[in-house]
PDB file of C-alpha atoms in Angstrom:
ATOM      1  CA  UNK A   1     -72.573 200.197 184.286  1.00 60.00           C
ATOM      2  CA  UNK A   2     -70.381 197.118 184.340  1.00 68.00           C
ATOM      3  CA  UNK A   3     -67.293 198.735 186.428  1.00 92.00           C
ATOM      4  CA  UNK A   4     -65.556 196.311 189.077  1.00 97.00           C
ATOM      5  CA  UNK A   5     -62.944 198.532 190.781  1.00 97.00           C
ATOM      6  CA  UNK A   6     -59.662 197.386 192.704  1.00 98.00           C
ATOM      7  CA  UNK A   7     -57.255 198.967 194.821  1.00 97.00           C
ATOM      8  CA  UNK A   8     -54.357 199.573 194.827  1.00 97.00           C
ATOM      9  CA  UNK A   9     -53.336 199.178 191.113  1.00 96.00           C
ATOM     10  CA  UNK A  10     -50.198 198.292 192.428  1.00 97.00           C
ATOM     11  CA  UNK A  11     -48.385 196.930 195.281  1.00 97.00           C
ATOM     12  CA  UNK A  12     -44.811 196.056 196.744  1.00 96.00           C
ATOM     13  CA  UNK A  13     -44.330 194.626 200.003  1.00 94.00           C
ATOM     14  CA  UNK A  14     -41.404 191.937 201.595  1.00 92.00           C
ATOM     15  CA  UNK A  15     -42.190 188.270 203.146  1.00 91.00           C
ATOM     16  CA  UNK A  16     -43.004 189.159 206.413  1.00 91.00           C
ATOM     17  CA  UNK A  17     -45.808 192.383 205.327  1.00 91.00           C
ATOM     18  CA  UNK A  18     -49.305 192.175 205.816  1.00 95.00           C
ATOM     19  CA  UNK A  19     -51.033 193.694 203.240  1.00 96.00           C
ATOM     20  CA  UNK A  20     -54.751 193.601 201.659  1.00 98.00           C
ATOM     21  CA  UNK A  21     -56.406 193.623 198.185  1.00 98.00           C
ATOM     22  CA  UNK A  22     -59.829 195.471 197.948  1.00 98.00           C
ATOM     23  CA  UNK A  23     -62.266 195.049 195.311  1.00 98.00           C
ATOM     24  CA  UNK A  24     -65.813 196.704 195.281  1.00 98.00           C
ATOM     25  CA  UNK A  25     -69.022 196.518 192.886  1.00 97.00           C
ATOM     26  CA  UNK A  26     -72.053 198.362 192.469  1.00 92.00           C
ATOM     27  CA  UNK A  27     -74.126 196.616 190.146  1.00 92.00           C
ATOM     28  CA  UNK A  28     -75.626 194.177 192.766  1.00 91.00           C
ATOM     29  CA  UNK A  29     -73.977 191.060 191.757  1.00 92.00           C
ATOM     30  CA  UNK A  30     -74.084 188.553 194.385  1.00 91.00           C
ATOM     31  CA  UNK A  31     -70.921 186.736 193.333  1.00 92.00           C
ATOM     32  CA  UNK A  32     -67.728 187.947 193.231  1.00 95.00           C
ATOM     33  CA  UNK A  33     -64.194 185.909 192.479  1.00 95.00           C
ATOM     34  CA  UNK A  34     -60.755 186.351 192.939  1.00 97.00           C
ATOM     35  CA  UNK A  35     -58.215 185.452 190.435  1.00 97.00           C
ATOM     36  CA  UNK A  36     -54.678 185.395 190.372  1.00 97.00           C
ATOM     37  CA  UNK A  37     -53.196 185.962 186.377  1.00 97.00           C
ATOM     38  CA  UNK A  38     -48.640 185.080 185.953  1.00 96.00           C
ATOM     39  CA  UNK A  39     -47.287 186.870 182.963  1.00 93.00           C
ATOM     40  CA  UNK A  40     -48.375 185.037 179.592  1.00 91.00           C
ATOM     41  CA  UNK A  41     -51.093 183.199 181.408  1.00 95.00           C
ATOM     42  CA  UNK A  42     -54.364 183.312 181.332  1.00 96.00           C
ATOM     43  CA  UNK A  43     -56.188 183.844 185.227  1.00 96.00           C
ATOM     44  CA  UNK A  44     -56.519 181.193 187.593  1.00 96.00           C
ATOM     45  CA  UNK A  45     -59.588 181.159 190.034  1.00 95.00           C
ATOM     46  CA  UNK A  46     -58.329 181.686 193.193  1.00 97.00           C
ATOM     47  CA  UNK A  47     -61.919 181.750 195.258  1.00 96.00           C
ATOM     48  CA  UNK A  48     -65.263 182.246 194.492  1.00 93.00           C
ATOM     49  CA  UNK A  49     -67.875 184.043 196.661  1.00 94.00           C
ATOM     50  CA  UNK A  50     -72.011 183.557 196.689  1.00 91.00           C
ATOM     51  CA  UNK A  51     -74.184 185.808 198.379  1.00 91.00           C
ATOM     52  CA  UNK A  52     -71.477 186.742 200.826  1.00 94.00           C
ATOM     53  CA  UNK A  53     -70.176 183.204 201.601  1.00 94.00           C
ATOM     54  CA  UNK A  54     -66.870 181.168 200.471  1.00 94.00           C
ATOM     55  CA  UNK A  55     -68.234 178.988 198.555  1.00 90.00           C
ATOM     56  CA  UNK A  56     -65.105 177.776 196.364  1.00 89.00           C
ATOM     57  CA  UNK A  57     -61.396 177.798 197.615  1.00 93.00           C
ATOM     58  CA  UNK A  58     -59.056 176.204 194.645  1.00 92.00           C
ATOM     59  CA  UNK A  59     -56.610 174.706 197.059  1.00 93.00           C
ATOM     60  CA  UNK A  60     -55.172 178.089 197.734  1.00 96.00           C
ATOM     61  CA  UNK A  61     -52.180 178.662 200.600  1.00 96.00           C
ATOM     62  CA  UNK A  62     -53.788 179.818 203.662  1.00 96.00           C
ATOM     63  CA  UNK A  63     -51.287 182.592 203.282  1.00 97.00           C
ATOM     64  CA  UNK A  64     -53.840 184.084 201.188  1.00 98.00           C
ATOM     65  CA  UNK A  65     -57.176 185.016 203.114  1.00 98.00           C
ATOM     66  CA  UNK A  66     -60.303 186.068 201.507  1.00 98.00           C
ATOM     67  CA  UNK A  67     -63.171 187.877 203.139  1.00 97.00           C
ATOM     68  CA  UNK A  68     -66.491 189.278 201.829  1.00 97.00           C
ATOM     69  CA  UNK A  69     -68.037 191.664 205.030  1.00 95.00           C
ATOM     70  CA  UNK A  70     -70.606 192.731 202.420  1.00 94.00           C
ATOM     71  CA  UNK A  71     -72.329 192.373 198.800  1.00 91.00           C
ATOM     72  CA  UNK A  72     -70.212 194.930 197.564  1.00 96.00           C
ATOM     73  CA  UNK A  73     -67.376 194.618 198.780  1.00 97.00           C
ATOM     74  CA  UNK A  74     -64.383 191.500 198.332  1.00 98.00           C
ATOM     75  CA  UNK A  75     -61.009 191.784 200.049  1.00 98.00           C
ATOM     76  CA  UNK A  76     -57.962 189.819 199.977  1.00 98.00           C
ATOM     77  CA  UNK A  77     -55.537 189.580 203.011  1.00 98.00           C
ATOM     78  CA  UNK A  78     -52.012 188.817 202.373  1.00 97.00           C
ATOM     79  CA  UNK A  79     -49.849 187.402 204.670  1.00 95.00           C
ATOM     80  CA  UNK A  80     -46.349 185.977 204.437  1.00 94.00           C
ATOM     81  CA  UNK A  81     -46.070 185.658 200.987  1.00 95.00           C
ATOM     82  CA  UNK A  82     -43.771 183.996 198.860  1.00 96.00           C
ATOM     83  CA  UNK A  83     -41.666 185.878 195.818  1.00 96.00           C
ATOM     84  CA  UNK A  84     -43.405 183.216 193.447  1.00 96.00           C
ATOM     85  CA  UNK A  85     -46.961 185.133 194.724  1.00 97.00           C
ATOM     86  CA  UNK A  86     -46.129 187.704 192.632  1.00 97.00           C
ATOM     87  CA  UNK A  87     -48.775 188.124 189.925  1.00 97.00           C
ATOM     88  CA  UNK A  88     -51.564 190.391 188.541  1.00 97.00           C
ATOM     89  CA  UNK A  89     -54.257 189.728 190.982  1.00 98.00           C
ATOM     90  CA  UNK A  90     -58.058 190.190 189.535  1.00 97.00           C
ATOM     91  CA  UNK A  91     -61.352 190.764 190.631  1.00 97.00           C
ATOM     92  CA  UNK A  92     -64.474 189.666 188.775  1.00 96.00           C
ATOM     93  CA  UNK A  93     -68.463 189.556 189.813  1.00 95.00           C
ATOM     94  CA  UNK A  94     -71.340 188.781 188.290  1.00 92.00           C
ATOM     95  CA  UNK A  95     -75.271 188.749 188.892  1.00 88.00           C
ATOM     96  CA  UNK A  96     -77.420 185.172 190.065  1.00 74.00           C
ATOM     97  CA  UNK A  97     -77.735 183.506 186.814  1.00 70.00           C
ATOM     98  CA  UNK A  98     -79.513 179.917 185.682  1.00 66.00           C
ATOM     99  CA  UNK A  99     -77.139 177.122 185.244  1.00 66.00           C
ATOM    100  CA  UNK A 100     -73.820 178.879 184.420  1.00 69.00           C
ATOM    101  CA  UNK A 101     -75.546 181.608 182.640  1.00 79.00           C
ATOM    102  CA  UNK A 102     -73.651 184.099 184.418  1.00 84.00           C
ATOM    103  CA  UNK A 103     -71.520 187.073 183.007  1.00 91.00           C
ATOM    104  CA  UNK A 104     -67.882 187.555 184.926  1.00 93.00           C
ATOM    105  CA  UNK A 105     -66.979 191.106 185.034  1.00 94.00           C
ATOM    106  CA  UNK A 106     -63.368 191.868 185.325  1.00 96.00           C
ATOM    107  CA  UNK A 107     -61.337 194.530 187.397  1.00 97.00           C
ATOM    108  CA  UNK A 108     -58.412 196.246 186.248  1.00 96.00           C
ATOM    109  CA  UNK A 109     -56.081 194.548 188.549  1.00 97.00           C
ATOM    110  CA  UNK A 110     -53.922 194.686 191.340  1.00 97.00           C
ATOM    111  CA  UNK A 111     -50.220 194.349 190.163  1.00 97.00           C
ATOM    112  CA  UNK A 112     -48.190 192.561 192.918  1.00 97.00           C
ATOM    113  CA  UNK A 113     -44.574 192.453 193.622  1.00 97.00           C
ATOM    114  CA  UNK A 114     -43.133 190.560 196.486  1.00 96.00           C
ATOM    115  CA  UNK A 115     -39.852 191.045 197.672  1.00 95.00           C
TER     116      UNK A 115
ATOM    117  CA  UNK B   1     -62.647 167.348 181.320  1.00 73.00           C
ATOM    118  CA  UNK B   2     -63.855 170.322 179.573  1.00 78.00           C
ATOM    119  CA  UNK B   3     -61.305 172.084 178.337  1.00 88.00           C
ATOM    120  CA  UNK B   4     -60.344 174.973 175.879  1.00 95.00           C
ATOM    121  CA  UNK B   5     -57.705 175.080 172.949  1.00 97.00           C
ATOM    122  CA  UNK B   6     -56.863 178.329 171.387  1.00 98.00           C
ATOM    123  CA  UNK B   7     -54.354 177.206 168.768  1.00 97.00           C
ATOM    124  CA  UNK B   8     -52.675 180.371 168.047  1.00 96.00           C
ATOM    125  CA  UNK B   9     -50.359 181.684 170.504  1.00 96.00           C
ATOM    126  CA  UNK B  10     -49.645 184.852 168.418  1.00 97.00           C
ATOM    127  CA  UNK B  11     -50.863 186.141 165.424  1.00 97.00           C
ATOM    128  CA  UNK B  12     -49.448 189.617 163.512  1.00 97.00           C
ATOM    129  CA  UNK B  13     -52.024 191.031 160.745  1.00 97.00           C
ATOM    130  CA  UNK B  14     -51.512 194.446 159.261  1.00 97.00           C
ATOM    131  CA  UNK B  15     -53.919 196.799 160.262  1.00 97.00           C
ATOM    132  CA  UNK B  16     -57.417 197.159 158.075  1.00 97.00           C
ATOM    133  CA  UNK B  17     -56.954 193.113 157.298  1.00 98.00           C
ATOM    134  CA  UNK B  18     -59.339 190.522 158.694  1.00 98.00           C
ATOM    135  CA  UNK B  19     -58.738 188.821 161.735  1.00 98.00           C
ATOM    136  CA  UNK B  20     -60.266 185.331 162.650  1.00 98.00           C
ATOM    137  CA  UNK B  21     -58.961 184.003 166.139  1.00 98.00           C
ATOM    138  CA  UNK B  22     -59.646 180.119 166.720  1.00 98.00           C
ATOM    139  CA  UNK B  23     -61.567 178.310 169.932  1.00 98.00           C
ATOM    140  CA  UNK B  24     -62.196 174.946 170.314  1.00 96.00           C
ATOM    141  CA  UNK B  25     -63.936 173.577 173.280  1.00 94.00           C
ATOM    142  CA  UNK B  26     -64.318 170.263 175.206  1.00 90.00           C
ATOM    143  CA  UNK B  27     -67.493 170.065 176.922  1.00 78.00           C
ATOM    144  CA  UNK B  28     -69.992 167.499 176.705  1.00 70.00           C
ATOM    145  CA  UNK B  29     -73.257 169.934 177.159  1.00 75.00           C
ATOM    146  CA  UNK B  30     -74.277 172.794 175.774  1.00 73.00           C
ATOM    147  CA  UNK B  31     -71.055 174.894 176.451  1.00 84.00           C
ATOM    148  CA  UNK B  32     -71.919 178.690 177.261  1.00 90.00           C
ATOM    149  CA  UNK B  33     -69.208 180.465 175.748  1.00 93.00           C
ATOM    150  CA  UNK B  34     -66.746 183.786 176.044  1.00 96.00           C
ATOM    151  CA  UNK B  35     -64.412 186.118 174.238  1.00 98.00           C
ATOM    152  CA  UNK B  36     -62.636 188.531 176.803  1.00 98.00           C
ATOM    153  CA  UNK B  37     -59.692 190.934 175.770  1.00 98.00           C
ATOM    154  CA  UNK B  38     -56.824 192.251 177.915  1.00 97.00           C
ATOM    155  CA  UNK B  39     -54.504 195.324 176.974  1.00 94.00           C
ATOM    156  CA  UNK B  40     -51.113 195.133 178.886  1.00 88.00           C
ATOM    157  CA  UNK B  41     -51.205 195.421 182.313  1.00 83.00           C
ATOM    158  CA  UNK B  42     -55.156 195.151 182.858  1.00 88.00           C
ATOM    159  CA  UNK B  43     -58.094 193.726 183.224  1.00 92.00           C
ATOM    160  CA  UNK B  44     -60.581 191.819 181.231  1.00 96.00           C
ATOM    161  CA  UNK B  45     -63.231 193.108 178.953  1.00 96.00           C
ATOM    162  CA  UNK B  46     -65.729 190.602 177.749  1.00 96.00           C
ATOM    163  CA  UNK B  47     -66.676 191.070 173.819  1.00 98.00           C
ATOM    164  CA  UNK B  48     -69.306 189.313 173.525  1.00 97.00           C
ATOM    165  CA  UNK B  49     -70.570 185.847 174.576  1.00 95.00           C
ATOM    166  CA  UNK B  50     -72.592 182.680 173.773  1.00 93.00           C
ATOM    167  CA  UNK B  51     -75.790 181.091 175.730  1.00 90.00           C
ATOM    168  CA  UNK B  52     -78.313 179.928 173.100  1.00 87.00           C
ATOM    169  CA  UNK B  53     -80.202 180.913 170.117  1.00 89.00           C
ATOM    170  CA  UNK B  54     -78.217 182.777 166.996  1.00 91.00           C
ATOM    171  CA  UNK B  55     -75.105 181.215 166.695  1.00 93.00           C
ATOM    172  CA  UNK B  56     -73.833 184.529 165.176  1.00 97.00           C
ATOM    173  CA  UNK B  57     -72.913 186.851 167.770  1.00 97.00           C
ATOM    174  CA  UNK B  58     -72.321 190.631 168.106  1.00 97.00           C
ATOM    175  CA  UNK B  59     -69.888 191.718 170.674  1.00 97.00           C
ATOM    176  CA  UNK B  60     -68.038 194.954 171.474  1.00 96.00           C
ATOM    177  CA  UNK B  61     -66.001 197.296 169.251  1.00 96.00           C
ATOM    178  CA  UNK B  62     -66.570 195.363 166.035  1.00 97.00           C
ATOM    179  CA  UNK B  63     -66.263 192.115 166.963  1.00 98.00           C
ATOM    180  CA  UNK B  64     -68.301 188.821 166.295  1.00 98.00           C
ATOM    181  CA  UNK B  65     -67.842 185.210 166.952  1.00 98.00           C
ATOM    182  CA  UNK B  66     -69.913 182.002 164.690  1.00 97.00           C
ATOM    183  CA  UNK B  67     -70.826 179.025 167.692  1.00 95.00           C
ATOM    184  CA  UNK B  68     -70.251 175.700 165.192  1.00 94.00           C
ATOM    185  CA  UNK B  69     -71.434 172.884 167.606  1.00 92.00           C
ATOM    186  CA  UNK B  70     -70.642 170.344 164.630  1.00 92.00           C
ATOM    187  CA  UNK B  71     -66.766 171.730 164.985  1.00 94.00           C
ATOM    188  CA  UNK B  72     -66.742 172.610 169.025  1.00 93.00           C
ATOM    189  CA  UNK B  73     -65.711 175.779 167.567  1.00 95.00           C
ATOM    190  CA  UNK B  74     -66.308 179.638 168.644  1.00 97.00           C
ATOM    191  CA  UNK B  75     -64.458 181.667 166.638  1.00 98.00           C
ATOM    192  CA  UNK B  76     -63.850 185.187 166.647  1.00 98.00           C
ATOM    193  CA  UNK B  77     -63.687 187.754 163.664  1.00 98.00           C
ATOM    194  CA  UNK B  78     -63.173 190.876 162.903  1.00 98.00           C
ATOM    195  CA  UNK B  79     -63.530 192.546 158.900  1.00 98.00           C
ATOM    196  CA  UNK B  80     -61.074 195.124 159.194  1.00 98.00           C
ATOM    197  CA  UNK B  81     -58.310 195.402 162.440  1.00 98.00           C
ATOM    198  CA  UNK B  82     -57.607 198.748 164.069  1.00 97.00           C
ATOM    199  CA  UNK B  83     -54.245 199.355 165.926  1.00 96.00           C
ATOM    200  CA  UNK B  84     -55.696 199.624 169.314  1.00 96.00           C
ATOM    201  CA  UNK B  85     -57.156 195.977 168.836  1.00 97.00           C
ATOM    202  CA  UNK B  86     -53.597 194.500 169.560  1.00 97.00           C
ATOM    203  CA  UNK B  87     -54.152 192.621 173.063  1.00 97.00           C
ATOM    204  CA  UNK B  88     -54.026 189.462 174.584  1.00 98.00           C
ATOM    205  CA  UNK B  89     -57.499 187.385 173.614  1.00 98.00           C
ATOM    206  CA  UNK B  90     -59.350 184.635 175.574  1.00 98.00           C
ATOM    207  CA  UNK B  91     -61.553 182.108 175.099  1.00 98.00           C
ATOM    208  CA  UNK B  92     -63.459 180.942 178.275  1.00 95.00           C
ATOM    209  CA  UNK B  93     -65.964 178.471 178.891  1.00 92.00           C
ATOM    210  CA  UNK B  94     -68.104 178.102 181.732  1.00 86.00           C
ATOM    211  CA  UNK B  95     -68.554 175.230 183.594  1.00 72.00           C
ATOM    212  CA  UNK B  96     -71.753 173.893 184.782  1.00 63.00           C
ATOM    213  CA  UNK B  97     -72.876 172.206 187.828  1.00 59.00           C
ATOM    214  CA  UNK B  98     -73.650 174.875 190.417  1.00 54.00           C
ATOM    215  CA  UNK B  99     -71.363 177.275 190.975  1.00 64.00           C
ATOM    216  CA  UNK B 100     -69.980 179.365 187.640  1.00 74.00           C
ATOM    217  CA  UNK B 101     -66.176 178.454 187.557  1.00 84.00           C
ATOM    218  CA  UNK B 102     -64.464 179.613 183.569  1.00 90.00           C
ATOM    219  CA  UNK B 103     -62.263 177.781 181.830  1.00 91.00           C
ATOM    220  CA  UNK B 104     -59.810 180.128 179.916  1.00 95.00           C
ATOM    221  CA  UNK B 105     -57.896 179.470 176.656  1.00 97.00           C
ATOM    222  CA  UNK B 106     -54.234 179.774 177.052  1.00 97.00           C
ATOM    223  CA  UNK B 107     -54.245 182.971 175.101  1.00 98.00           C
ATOM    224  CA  UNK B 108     -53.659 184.463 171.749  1.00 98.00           C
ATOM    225  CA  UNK B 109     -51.386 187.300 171.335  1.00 98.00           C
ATOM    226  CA  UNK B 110     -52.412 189.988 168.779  1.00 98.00           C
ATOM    227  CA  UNK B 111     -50.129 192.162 167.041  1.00 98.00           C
ATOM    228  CA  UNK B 112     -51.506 195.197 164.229  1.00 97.00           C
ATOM    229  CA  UNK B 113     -48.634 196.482 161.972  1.00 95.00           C
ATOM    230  CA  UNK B 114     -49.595 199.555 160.944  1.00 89.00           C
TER     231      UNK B 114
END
């Protein structure tokens, strides 16, 4: 079973909302990423988890707050966002691998619309 | 900088033709290599992907994609196109040194007339 899940599939919310992104896995993959994909794009790495610690952050806005509180489990808080944030945001994992030989598994996606 | 070059934005075949969608890659080691597919509005499903050994690979419905190292190439083919193939496809590359960050492709766009 290769099935990353993410909830909500979709989500509106104004400037000022707080709001979070939820991801889980259950194949015991000890990394897990968040990605954030604009229409005709391909997805941009957002941040990048290992064994339950940040261990990437591509120079996102701090409006955007990841946290891991277990293996399984990858949420992203919102806060404050801007309508420009407004994107398909993904979830991937994938098991310890040797030297890049790691498979990313994708979610299907949390469409966001900020208002 | 390693990067990837899908040449094709979009590409229209009718449906039971051949498809072959292009990848070249910039990477000065052994690249590992990735097809994933995306149907509007969702995720990514990987096809099929490229570490070592056979340079011909077998991926997912029907798919397969040749690793030419002479051409920095990893194209992906298909003998005979189905309706439900039309998607967005993309080429990813990993990159190496510690942590396993893909680089995607911009993104070919697939249509099937039927």
């Amino acid at each position: 079973d290769t099935e990353v899940t993410q909830t909500p599939k979709h989500l509106v919310m104004g400037m000022t909302n707080k709001k979070s992104l939820k991801c889980e896995q259950h194949m015991g993959h000890r990394a897990m990423y968040w990605y954030k994909q604009k229409a005709k794009k391909p997805p941009e790495l957002m941040f990048v988890y290992s064994y339950e610690k940040l261990s990437i952050n591509e120079s996102v806005p701090s409006r955007f707050s990841p946290e891991c509180p277990n293996s399984s489990l990858l949420n992203l808080h919102l806060h404050a966002l801007q309508p420009e944030d407004s994107a398909l945001y993904l979830c991937a994992s994938s098991a310890p691998g040797q030297g890049g030989r790691e498979t990313q598994y994708f979610g299907p996606g949390t469409r966001l619309l900020v208002l | 900088a390693q990067s990837v070059t899908q040449p094709d934005i979009h590409i229209t075949v009718s449906e039971g033709a051949s498809l072959e969608l292009r990848c070249n890659y910039s990477y000065g080691a052994t690249p590992y290599l990735f097809w994933y597919v995306q149907s509007p509005g969702q995720g990514l499903q990987l096809l099929l992907k490229y570490f070592s050994g056979d340079t011909l690979v077998q991926g997912i419905k029907g798919f397969e994609a040749e690793f030419k190292r002479s051409q920095s190439s990893f194209n992906l083919r298909k003998p005979s196109v189905h309706w439900s193939d039309a998607a967005e496809y993309f080429c990813a590359v990993v990159l190496s040194g510690g942590y396993n960050k893909l680089i995607f492709g911009a993104g070919t766009r697939l249509a099937v007339h039927p």
